mmCIF file of C-alpha atoms in Angstrom:
data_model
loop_
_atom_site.group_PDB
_atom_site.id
_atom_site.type_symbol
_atom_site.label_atom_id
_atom_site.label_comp_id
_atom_site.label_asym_id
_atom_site.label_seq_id
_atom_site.Cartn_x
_atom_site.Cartn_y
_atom_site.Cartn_z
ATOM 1 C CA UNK N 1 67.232 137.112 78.227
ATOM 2 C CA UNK N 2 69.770 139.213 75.920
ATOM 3 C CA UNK N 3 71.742 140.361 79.061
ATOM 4 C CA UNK N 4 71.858 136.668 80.401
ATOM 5 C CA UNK N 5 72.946 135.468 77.247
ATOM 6 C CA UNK N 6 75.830 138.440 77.405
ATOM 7 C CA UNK N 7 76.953 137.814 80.597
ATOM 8 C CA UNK N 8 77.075 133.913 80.055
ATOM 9 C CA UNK N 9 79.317 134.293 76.973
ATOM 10 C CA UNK N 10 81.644 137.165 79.101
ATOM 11 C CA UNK N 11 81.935 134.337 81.287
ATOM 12 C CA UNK N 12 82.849 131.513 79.104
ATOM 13 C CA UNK N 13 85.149 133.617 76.951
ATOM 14 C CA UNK N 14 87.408 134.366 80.274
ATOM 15 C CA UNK N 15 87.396 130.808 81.646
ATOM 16 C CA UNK N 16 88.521 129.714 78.366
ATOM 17 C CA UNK N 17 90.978 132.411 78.312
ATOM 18 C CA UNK N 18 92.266 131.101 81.892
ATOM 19 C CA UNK N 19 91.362 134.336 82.929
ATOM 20 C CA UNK N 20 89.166 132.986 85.427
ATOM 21 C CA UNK N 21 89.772 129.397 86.732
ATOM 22 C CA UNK N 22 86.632 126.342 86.981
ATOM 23 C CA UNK N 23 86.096 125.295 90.761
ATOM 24 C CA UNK N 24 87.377 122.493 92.203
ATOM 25 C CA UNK N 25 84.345 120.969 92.230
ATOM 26 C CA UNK N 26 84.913 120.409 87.939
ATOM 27 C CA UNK N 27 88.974 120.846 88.407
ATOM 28 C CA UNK N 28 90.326 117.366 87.492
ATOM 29 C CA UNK N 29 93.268 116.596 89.701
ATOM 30 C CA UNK N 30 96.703 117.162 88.379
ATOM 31 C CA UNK N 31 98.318 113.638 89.306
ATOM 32 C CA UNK N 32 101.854 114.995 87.773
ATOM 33 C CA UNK N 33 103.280 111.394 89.050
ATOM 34 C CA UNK N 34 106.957 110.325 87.574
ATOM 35 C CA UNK N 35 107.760 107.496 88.970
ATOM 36 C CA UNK N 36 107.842 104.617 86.663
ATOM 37 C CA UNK N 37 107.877 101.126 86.796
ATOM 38 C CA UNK N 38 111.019 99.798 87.157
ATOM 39 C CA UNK N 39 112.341 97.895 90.117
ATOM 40 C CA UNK N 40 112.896 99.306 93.698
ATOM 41 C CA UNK N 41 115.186 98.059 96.046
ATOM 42 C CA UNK N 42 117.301 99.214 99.319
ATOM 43 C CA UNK N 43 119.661 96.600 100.997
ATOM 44 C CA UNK N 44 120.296 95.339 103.595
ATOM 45 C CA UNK N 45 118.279 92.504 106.519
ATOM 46 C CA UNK N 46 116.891 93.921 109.919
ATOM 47 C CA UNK N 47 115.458 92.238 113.016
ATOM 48 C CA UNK N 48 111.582 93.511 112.156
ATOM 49 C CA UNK N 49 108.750 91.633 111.798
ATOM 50 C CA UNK N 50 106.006 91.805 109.693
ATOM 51 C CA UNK N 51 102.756 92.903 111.654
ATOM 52 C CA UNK N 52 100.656 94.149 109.321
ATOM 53 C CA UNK N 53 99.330 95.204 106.028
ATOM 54 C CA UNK N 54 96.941 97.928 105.347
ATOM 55 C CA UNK N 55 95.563 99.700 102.258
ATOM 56 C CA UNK N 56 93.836 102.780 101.387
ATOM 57 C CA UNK N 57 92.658 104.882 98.086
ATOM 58 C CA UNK N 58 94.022 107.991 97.245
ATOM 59 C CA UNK N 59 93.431 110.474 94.132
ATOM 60 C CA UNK N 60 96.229 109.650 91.984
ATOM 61 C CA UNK N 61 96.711 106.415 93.495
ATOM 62 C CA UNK N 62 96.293 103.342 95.638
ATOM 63 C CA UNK N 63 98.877 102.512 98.739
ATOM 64 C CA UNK N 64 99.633 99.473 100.511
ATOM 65 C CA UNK N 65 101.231 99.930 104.123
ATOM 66 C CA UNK N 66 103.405 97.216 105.267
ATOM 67 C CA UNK N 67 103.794 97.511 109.288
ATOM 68 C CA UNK N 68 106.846 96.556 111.082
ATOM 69 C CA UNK N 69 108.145 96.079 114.762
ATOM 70 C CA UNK N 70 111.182 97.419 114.379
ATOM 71 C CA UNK N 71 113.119 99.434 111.902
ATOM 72 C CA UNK N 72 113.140 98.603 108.157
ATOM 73 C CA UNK N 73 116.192 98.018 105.993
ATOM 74 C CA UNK N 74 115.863 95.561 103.022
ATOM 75 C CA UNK N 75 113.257 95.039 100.584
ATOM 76 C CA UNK N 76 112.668 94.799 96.780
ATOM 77 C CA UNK N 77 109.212 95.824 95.259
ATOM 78 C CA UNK N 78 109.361 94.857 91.194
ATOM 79 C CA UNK N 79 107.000 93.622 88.434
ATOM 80 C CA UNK N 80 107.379 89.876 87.385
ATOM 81 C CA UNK N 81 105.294 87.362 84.868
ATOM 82 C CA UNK N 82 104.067 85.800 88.606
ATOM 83 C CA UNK N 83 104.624 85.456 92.101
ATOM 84 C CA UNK N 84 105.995 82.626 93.544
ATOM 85 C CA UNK N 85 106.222 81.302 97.159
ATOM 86 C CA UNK N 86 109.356 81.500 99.173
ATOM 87 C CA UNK N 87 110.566 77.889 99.180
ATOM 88 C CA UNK N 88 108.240 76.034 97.616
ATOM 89 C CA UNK N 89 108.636 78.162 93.846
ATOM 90 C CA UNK N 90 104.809 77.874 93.020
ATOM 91 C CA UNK N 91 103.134 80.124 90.768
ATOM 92 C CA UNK N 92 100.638 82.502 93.108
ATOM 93 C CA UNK N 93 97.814 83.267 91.228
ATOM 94 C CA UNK N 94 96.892 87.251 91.587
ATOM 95 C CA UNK N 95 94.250 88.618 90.237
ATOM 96 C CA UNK N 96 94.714 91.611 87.553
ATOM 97 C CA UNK N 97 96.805 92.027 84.502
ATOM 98 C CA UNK N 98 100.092 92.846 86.341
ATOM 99 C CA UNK N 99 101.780 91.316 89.423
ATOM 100 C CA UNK N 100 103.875 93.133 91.563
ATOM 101 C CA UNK N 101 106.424 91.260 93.829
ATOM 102 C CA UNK N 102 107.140 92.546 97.181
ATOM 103 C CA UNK N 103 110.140 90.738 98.777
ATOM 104 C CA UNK N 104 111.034 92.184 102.445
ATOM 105 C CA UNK N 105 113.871 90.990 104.412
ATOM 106 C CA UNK N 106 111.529 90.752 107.017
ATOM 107 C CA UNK N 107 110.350 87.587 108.347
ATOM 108 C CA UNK N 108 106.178 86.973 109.248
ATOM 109 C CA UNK N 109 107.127 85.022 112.213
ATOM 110 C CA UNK N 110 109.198 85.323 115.461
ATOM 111 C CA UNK N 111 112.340 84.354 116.814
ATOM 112 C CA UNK N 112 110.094 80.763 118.420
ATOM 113 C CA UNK N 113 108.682 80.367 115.191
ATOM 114 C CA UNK N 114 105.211 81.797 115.793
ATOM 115 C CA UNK N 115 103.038 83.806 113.412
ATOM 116 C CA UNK N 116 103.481 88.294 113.916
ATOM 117 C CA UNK N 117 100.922 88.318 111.166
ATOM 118 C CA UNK N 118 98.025 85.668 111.232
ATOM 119 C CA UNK N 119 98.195 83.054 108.209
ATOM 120 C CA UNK N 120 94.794 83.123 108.008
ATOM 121 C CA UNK N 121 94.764 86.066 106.223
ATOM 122 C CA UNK N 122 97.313 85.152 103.778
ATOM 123 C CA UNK N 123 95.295 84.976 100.878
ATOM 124 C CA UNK N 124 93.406 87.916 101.410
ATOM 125 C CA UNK N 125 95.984 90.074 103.151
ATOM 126 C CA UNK N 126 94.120 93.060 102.852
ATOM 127 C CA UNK N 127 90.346 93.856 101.421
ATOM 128 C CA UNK N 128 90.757 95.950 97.715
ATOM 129 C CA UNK N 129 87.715 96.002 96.570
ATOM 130 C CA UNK N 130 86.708 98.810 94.038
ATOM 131 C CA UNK N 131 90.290 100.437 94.259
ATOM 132 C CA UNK N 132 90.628 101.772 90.698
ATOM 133 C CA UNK N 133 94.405 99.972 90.847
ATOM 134 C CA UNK N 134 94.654 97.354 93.411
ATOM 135 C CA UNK N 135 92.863 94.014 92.611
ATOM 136 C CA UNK N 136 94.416 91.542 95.069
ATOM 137 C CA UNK N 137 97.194 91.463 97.903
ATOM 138 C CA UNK N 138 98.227 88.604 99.278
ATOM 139 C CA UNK N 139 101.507 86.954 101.560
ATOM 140 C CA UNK N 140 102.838 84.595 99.170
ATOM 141 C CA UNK N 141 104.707 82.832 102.369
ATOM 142 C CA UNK N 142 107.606 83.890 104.537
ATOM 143 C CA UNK N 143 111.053 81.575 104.412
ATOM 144 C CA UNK N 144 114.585 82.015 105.757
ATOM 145 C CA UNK N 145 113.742 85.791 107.028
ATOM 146 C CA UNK N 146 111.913 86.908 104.313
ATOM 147 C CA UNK N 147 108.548 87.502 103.225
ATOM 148 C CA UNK N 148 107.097 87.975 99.828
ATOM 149 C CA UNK N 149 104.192 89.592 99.202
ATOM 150 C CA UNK N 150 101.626 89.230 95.886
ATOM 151 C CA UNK N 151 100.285 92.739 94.461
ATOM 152 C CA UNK N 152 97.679 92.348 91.879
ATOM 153 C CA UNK N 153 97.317 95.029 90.020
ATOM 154 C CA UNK N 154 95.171 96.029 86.435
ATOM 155 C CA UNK N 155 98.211 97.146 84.483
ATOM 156 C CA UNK N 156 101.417 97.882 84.888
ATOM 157 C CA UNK N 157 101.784 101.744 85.964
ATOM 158 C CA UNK N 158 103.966 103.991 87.959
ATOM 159 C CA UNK N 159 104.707 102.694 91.307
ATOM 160 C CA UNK N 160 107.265 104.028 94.507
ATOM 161 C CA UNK N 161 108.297 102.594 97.689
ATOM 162 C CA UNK N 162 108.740 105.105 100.962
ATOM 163 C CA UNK N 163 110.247 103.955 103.861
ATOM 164 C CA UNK N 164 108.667 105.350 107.256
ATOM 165 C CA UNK N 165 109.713 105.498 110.588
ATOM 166 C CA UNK N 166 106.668 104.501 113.734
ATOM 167 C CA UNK N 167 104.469 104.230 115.227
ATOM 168 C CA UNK N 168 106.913 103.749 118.112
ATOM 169 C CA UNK N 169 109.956 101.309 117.402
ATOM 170 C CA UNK N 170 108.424 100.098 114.308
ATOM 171 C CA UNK N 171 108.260 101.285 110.858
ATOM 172 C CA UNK N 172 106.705 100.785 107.710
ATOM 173 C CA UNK N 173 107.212 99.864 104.113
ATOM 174 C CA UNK N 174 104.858 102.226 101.875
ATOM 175 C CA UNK N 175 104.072 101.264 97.840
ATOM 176 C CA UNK N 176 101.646 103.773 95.927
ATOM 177 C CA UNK N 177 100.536 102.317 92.480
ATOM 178 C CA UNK N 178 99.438 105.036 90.413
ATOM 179 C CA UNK N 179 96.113 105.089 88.798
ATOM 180 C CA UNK N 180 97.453 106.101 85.401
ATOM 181 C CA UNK N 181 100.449 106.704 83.484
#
């Protein structure tokens, strides 16, 4: 029992030394994210439309893919007290204690007028439940070739916008919301 004890206290003294490093199993991730919260914008208007919207949960943070037809150019992602729809100007109620505003010069519809992404899932654009950041997304409307978007989120953190190019002619709009500051 002596030499157990020993050994277990050899062991301890060198991982708190950092001469020997815990697992990754008890790791915790090193997030190191910088981006801050500020407002991100590119200009510019293109001929894409808005096809879809999907989501998905990463370590350090949660990402919301916005797919195009074609290639990307404008768009402005930024905090605001609420969302408001395109035309109209009323509030969009999100849920979460921050709303993030999504604005792509990118209509929802095509050149006749009909739907690229179905209004039926307006509301609900995309299914967030348990994300540790997301809470809601939803298209606040599409007017005059441009589409706004509702993120809600739980707080205002560190968020970035990527611009990538496919699958084929399209592209897609990419904003990570960090988990934590």
């Amino acid at each position: 029992m002596t030499r157990f004890l020993a050994a277990l206290a050899g062991v301890l003294l060198l991982v708190g030394l950092g001469a020997v490093a815990p697992t990754a199993a008890t790791a915790a991730p090193s997030c190191g994210i910088g981006w801050g919260s500020v407002t991100k914008a590119r200009a510019g208007t293109s001929a894409a439309h808005l096809t879809d919207l999907r989501t998905g949960e990463h370590t350090c943070y949660d990402r919301l893919v916005i797919d195009l037809d074609h290639r990307a150019t404008g768009y402005t992602v930024r905090y605001v007290s609420a969302v408001h729809r395109p035309g109209s100007g009323q509030v969009v109620p999100l849920a979460g204690a921050a709303d993030l505003e999504i604005v792509l010069r990118a209509p929802a519809y095509d050149d006749a007028g009909q739907p690229t992404f179905p209004v039926s899932r307006w509301s609900r654009a995309a299914d967030v439940t348990g994300y540790a950041t997301f809470e809601q997304v939803t298209v606040a409307g599409s007017f005059e070739g441009e589409t706004t978007i509702g993120l809600g989120v739980r707080a205002r953190l560190p968020m970035r916008v990527l611009v990538l190019d496919g699958p084929g002619t399209g592209s897609r709009i990419v904003v990570d919301v960090a988990h934590r500051w």
